[in-house]
Structures are given as C-alpha cells and as structure tokens.
Tab-separated table of C-alpha atoms and ligand atoms in Angstrom:
chain	number	residue	atom	x	y	z
J	1	UNK	CA	0.000	0.000	0.000
J	2	UNK	CA	1.236	3.463	-0.739
J	3	UNK	CA	-0.098	6.572	0.877
J	4	UNK	CA	0.664	9.862	-0.759
J	5	UNK	CA	0.470	13.019	1.284
J	6	UNK	CA	1.395	16.420	-0.051
J	7	UNK	CA	2.003	18.960	2.664
J	8	UNK	CA	2.072	22.700	2.206
J	9	UNK	CA	5.828	22.917	2.096
J	10	UNK	CA	6.453	21.355	-1.309
J	11	UNK	CA	7.423	18.031	0.189
J	12	UNK	CA	5.645	15.019	-1.220
J	13	UNK	CA	5.593	12.227	1.326
J	14	UNK	CA	5.238	8.634	0.198
J	15	UNK	CA	4.844	5.950	2.791
J	16	UNK	CA	5.289	2.329	1.720
J	17	UNK	CA	4.569	-0.882	3.622
J	18	UNK	CA	8.245	-1.763	3.525
J	19	UNK	CA	11.595	-0.503	2.279
J	20	UNK	CA	11.640	-2.867	-0.691
J	21	UNK	CA	8.525	-1.202	-2.152
J	22	UNK	CA	10.003	2.213	-1.443
J	23	UNK	CA	13.250	1.292	-3.200
J	24	UNK	CA	11.348	-0.082	-6.203
J	25	UNK	CA	9.441	3.194	-6.446
J	26	UNK	CA	12.615	5.306	-6.307
J	27	UNK	CA	14.476	3.084	-8.789
J	28	UNK	CA	11.464	3.231	-11.114
J	29	UNK	CA	11.566	7.035	-11.146
J	30	UNK	CA	15.276	7.000	-11.946
J	31	UNK	CA	14.725	4.399	-14.657
J	32	UNK	CA	11.988	6.475	-16.287
J	33	UNK	CA	14.184	9.545	-16.343
J	34	UNK	CA	17.100	7.627	-17.876
J	35	UNK	CA	14.851	6.017	-20.515
J	36	UNK	CA	13.437	9.420	-21.457
J	37	UNK	CA	16.853	11.092	-21.588
J	38	UNK	CA	18.469	8.183	-23.484
J	39	UNK	CA	15.730	8.537	-26.109
J	40	UNK	CA	16.701	12.190	-26.515
J	41	UNK	CA	20.471	11.414	-26.453
J	42	UNK	CA	20.593	13.474	-23.276
J	43	UNK	CA	22.792	12.965	-20.253
J	44	UNK	CA	21.178	12.056	-16.934
J	45	UNK	CA	22.935	13.474	-13.891
J	46	UNK	CA	22.388	11.623	-10.630
J	47	UNK	CA	23.485	12.575	-7.131
J	48	UNK	CA	24.119	9.389	-5.161
J	49	UNK	CA	24.195	8.423	-1.509
J	50	UNK	CA	25.752	5.420	0.222
J	51	UNK	CA	24.929	3.628	3.484
J	52	UNK	CA	22.183	1.093	4.143
J	53	UNK	CA	19.306	3.205	2.870
J	54	UNK	CA	19.852	3.170	-0.923
J	55	UNK	CA	21.170	-0.393	-1.397
J	56	UNK	CA	17.738	-1.637	-2.522
J	57	UNK	CA	17.534	1.163	-5.078
J	58	UNK	CA	20.887	0.167	-6.560
J	59	UNK	CA	19.811	-3.487	-6.648
J	60	UNK	CA	16.777	-2.520	-8.728
J	61	UNK	CA	18.862	-0.294	-11.021
J	62	UNK	CA	21.213	-3.231	-11.640
J	63	UNK	CA	18.178	-5.438	-12.356
J	64	UNK	CA	16.938	-2.932	-14.943
J	65	UNK	CA	20.303	-3.156	-16.660
J	66	UNK	CA	20.378	-6.952	-16.608
J	67	UNK	CA	16.689	-7.624	-17.357
J	68	UNK	CA	15.788	-4.745	-19.698
J	69	UNK	CA	19.211	-3.769	-20.983
J	70	UNK	CA	18.679	-0.287	-19.566
J	71	UNK	CA	21.861	1.532	-20.489
J	72	UNK	CA	23.704	3.822	-18.087
J	73	UNK	CA	26.169	4.924	-20.750
J	74	UNK	CA	24.694	8.441	-20.732
J	75	UNK	CA	24.527	8.676	-16.948
J	76	UNK	CA	26.880	10.848	-14.914
J	77	UNK	CA	26.968	10.414	-11.140
J	78	UNK	CA	28.209	12.538	-8.280
J	79	UNK	CA	28.472	10.930	-4.863
J	80	UNK	CA	27.699	12.947	-1.787
J	81	UNK	CA	30.654	12.032	0.331
J	82	UNK	CA	33.686	9.957	1.247
J	83	UNK	CA	35.520	9.440	4.508
J	84	UNK	CA	38.804	11.327	4.943
J	85	UNK	CA	41.423	10.079	4.947
J	86	UNK	CA	40.353	6.997	3.045
J	87	UNK	CA	42.060	4.779	0.518
J	88	UNK	CA	39.629	4.222	-2.341
J	89	UNK	CA	40.181	0.450	-2.235
J	90	UNK	CA	39.528	0.162	1.512
J	91	UNK	CA	36.643	-2.244	2.101
J	92	UNK	CA	34.598	0.496	3.800
J	93	UNK	CA	35.315	3.336	1.398
J	94	UNK	CA	32.309	4.751	-0.404
J	95	UNK	CA	34.305	4.193	-3.592
J	96	UNK	CA	34.272	0.433	-2.897
J	97	UNK	CA	30.594	0.580	-1.896
J	98	UNK	CA	29.533	2.259	-5.154
J	99	UNK	CA	31.518	-0.103	-7.334
J	100	UNK	CA	30.136	-3.105	-5.499
J	101	UNK	CA	26.478	-2.030	-5.466
J	102	UNK	CA	26.162	-0.272	-8.825
J	103	UNK	CA	29.078	0.680	-11.014
J	104	UNK	CA	30.657	-2.755	-11.580
J	105	UNK	CA	27.254	-4.224	-12.408
J	106	UNK	CA	26.209	-1.750	-15.111
J	107	UNK	CA	27.641	-0.168	-18.251
J	108	UNK	CA	28.209	3.209	-16.604
J	109	UNK	CA	31.430	4.793	-17.880
J	110	UNK	CA	34.102	4.965	-15.142
J	111	UNK	CA	35.006	8.509	-16.217
J	112	UNK	CA	31.426	9.601	-15.562
J	113	UNK	CA	31.353	8.556	-11.903
J	114	UNK	CA	32.557	11.141	-9.419
J	115	UNK	CA	33.178	10.357	-5.757
J	116	UNK	CA	35.013	12.705	-3.408
J	117	UNK	CA	38.622	11.623	-3.139
J	118	UNK	CA	39.656	10.631	0.366
J	119	UNK	CA	43.304	10.157	-0.625
J	120	UNK	CA	44.314	13.797	-1.028
J	121	UNK	CA	46.900	15.582	1.071
J	122	UNK	CA	45.466	18.271	3.357
J	123	UNK	CA	46.812	21.068	1.143
J	124	UNK	CA	45.006	19.751	-1.955
J	125	UNK	CA	41.538	19.570	-0.458
J	126	UNK	CA	40.198	23.104	-0.887
J	127	UNK	CA	41.019	23.284	-4.575
J	128	UNK	CA	39.733	19.765	-5.124
J	129	UNK	CA	36.405	20.617	-3.456
J	130	UNK	CA	36.012	23.737	-5.612
J	131	UNK	CA	36.628	21.589	-8.684
J	132	UNK	CA	33.999	19.092	-7.534
J	133	UNK	CA	31.446	21.911	-7.433
J	134	UNK	CA	32.568	23.109	-10.867
J	135	UNK	CA	32.229	19.619	-12.308
J	136	UNK	CA	28.607	19.479	-11.139
J	137	UNK	CA	27.947	22.946	-12.547
J	138	UNK	CA	29.476	21.977	-15.869
J	139	UNK	CA	26.839	19.240	-16.150
J	140	UNK	CA	24.113	21.840	-15.693
J	141	UNK	CA	22.586	20.486	-12.508
J	142	UNK	CA	21.885	17.216	-10.768
J	143	UNK	CA	18.574	15.872	-12.116
J	144	UNK	CA	17.796	13.649	-9.124
J	145	UNK	CA	19.669	13.758	-5.842
J	146	UNK	CA	19.269	10.696	-3.591
J	147	UNK	CA	19.614	11.216	0.136
J	148	UNK	CA	19.547	9.110	3.272
J	149	UNK	CA	19.156	10.785	6.652
J	150	UNK	CA	21.368	10.366	9.691
J	151	UNK	CA	19.614	9.817	13.022
J	152	UNK	CA	21.094	13.183	14.016
J	153	UNK	CA	19.508	14.874	10.997
J	154	UNK	CA	22.599	14.960	8.784
J	155	UNK	CA	22.369	14.844	5.009
J	156	UNK	CA	25.500	13.812	3.200
J	157	UNK	CA	28.002	14.430	5.976
J	158	UNK	CA	26.540	17.843	6.727
J	159	UNK	CA	26.360	17.326	10.449
J	160	UNK	CA	24.405	19.493	12.934
J	161	UNK	CA	25.897	22.998	12.697
J	162	UNK	CA	26.328	22.885	8.892
J	163	UNK	CA	25.290	26.120	7.193
J	164	UNK	CA	22.591	26.247	4.524
J	165	UNK	CA	25.037	27.862	2.063
J	166	UNK	CA	27.795	25.277	2.598
J	167	UNK	CA	29.517	23.759	-0.436
J	168	UNK	CA	31.764	20.714	-0.933
J	169	UNK	CA	34.368	20.718	1.802
J	170	UNK	CA	36.171	18.698	4.455
J	171	UNK	CA	34.144	18.286	7.653
J	172	UNK	CA	34.465	16.698	11.075
J	173	UNK	CA	32.165	13.738	11.604
J	174	UNK	CA	29.753	13.868	14.534
J	175	UNK	CA	30.355	11.335	17.295
J	176	UNK	CA	26.921	9.789	16.603
J	177	UNK	CA	27.878	9.264	12.956
J	178	UNK	CA	31.148	7.586	13.925
J	179	UNK	CA	29.385	5.441	16.521
J	180	UNK	CA	26.937	4.241	13.885
J	181	UNK	CA	29.820	3.316	11.589
J	182	UNK	CA	31.855	1.656	14.348
J	183	UNK	CA	30.408	-1.815	13.928
J	184	UNK	CA	31.247	-1.922	10.217
J	185	UNK	CA	34.767	-0.664	10.806
J	186	UNK	CA	35.410	-2.986	13.746
J	187	UNK	CA	35.526	-0.306	16.448
J	188	UNK	CA	35.088	3.460	16.673
J	189	UNK	CA	38.847	4.092	16.683
J	190	UNK	CA	39.013	2.761	13.143
J	191	UNK	CA	36.313	5.148	11.858
J	192	UNK	CA	37.896	8.224	10.254
J	193	UNK	CA	37.322	11.498	12.121
J	194	UNK	CA	36.622	13.486	8.973
J	195	UNK	CA	35.018	13.310	5.554
J	196	UNK	CA	34.679	15.247	2.331
J	197	UNK	CA	31.050	16.022	1.641
J	198	UNK	CA	28.962	17.961	-0.801
J	199	UNK	CA	27.492	20.907	1.064
J	200	UNK	CA	23.893	21.716	1.872
J	201	UNK	CA	23.853	24.282	-0.895
J	202	UNK	CA	25.360	21.785	-3.375
J	203	UNK	CA	22.481	19.424	-2.508
J	204	UNK	CA	19.801	22.122	-2.703
J	205	UNK	CA	20.897	23.006	-6.263
J	206	UNK	CA	19.553	19.647	-7.537
J	207	UNK	CA	16.376	19.792	-9.626
J	208	UNK	CA	14.713	17.061	-7.568
J	209	UNK	CA	15.643	15.556	-4.216
J	210	UNK	CA	14.510	12.108	-3.136
J	211	UNK	CA	15.117	11.578	0.538
J	212	UNK	CA	14.634	8.052	1.891
J	213	UNK	CA	14.416	6.526	5.369
J	214	UNK	CA	13.567	3.036	6.553
J	215	UNK	CA	12.928	1.575	9.966
J	216	UNK	CA	11.932	2.697	13.457
J	217	UNK	CA	15.466	4.027	14.043
J	218	UNK	CA	14.627	6.925	11.714
J	219	UNK	CA	11.107	7.629	13.049
J	220	UNK	CA	12.163	10.460	15.371
J	221	UNK	CA	14.292	12.334	12.864
J	222	UNK	CA	11.488	12.045	10.287
J	223	UNK	CA	8.908	13.408	12.738
J	224	UNK	CA	11.236	16.269	13.728
J	225	UNK	CA	11.943	17.028	10.076
J	226	UNK	CA	8.256	17.302	9.243
J	227	UNK	CA	6.941	18.870	12.435
J	228	UNK	CA	9.685	21.194	13.631
J	229	UNK	CA	11.133	24.416	12.234
J	230	UNK	CA	14.194	24.726	10.056
J	231	UNK	CA	17.240	24.497	12.291
J	232	UNK	CA	20.997	24.475	11.833
J	233	UNK	CA	20.953	21.621	14.356
J	234	UNK	CA	18.989	19.462	11.879
J	235	UNK	CA	20.467	19.927	8.383
J	236	UNK	CA	17.725	17.763	6.840
J	237	UNK	CA	15.332	20.580	7.777
J	238	UNK	CA	16.937	22.768	5.082
J	239	UNK	CA	15.087	20.610	2.541
J	240	UNK	CA	11.988	22.657	3.415
J	241	UNK	CA	13.525	25.471	1.346
J	242	UNK	CA	13.644	23.333	-1.822
J	243	UNK	CA	10.763	23.314	-4.295
J	244	UNK	CA	10.810	19.647	-5.272
J	245	UNK	CA	11.469	17.143	-2.505
J	246	UNK	CA	10.070	13.636	-2.210
J	247	UNK	CA	10.295	11.949	1.144
J	248	UNK	CA	10.037	8.187	0.636
J	249	UNK	CA	9.705	6.241	3.879
J	250	UNK	CA	8.364	2.945	5.190
J	251	UNK	CA	5.658	2.431	7.818
J	252	UNK	CA	8.228	2.065	10.593
J	253	UNK	CA	9.975	5.348	9.778
J	254	UNK	CA	6.534	6.993	9.633
J	255	UNK	CA	5.452	5.616	12.995
J	256	UNK	CA	5.840	8.930	14.909
J	257	UNK	CA	3.925	11.004	12.355
M	1	F6R	C1	25.917	8.483	2.863
M	1	F6R	C2	25.420	9.709	3.483
M	1	F6R	C3	24.758	9.684	4.814
M	1	F6R	C4	23.731	8.563	4.972
M	1	F6R	C5	23.078	8.600	6.350
M	1	F6R	C6	22.142	7.437	6.549
M	1	F6R	O1	26.478	8.776	1.600
M	1	F6R	O2	25.572	10.732	2.918
M	1	F6R	O3	24.122	10.919	5.013
M	1	F6R	O4	22.754	8.684	3.979
M	1	F6R	O5	24.071	8.556	7.332
M	1	F6R	O6	22.887	6.268	6.621
M	1	F6R	P1	22.183	4.841	6.510
M	1	F6R	O7	21.555	4.795	5.159
M	1	F6R	O8	23.289	3.842	6.619
M	1	F6R	O9	21.183	4.786	7.603
C-alpha cells in the first residue's frame, strides 16, 4: 500500500509498507528519467548516496540493466561524500561501496562517476572541493539527488551545525555518525574522524531531491523534520527550502507522524 500526502511545504511524502517497495518506487523514477533522456540522447545526472538506505535502489537499477538492458552509458553520477582520509580500495570506502552495489554491475562509464577523493593531502583539499562543485555545474545540474538521513539529521556528511550555504568541503564527523559506523569498521577508533562532503547548498541546487528513510530508528528524525522548524541543528530541515522534494519512507519510519 502506498499513501501519498502532499504537505504545504512542497514536500511530497510517500509511505510504503516496507523498504523494498520504497526502493522499487525510487528506482522506477530514476529508470523512467534515464529512458526518457536516453531517447533524446541526453545525459542524466544523478546525485548518489551510500549507506544502508539506498542499497535496494541500486539493486533494482542493476536489475533494470540486466533484465531490460537499460543503459547507463549516458549517466553521470556525483556521490555525496567519502571518509577522509580513506584509501579508495579500503573495504569500507564509499568508492568500494559504489563499485560493489552499482558501477561494476552496469555499463556506466568509469570517467562519468565522481566520488570525493579521500586520498588527497590536506593542502590539496580546498582546490579539489572547488573543482567538484565546478564539475557538477558543468553538467548543468543534478537531475535527481538521492539522500539518506542520519539519526542526528545529517544529510551527506553535513552534520548538525552545517550552514545552509555550505559547499563541498572537508568536515568533522559527529560522534553519533562515527558510533553508527563503528560496527562496520570494527571499532570506533578505526572510523575516520573526517570526511569530504557535498554541502547543503550543493544538494539544494539539484532539480529534484529524493530523501529516503527506513525503519523505526529513523522515526524520530522524520517526525522532527516534518513537524519542527528549520534548524541548523537538523540539516535535513533545510530541505523545506527546496521546491521539489520527495520523502520516501516505510511504515516504521513513519510511525511517529
Ligand atoms: C551516505 C550519506 C549519509 C547517509 C546517512 C544514513 O552517503 O551521505 O548521510 O545517507 O548517514 O545512513 P544509513 O543509510 O546507513 O542509515
């Protein structure tokens, strides 16, 4: 069952029985856009997230490639973030994640996939981040930006305290974020302290934003996002200033609404 609610703040909320149905819906929207653009020989620009939330979306996108021969050869992707410092081939790098879940399984061109580079020296970062913004601008704009939400309200690695006009930059990770990653990394000490992330403003420049959340763990942040005011302490709340946001959640994440 899918319940569609449109609130007054330009956020369309879609609640699905489970995350699988939500992921199928999101992947279907991306597929339709790619099919339309491929037919017009147009590039599709996607902003991608990592973490647990979007894995089902990527699984469906891979299925479209394998079952329907959907081609990603005209797709350009920009990932939101990467840990810093981080070797791209580390098992927990977002580089490895993206190749495992999507890139290696489709015909997307390696030169068209952009992920912040966690291997830079400290002195290279500022210029690199400016170039990342320029690369997005050169493509026009991101057509669809996928987002997960941190339990602390972060989007990308824009942690509480991130400014609405922030751009791609190096940031300090919140303790909560590192704690959540600790199990994967085999202990909090092994989780990097910093990351390179697209900024709030970089995210808000996308034509459409699809923000997803599954499970009871996300119920509070979803309720706060929808019921409370915009706050620097909850970067997800900045999405209220965007004209075209879809919030795709499951019943459990909607349980405090
Ligand atoms: C990942 C990212 C993060 C995650 C968020 C939710 O690229 O930018 O903002 O989307 O931390 O993580 P999961 O999906 O693991 O609950």
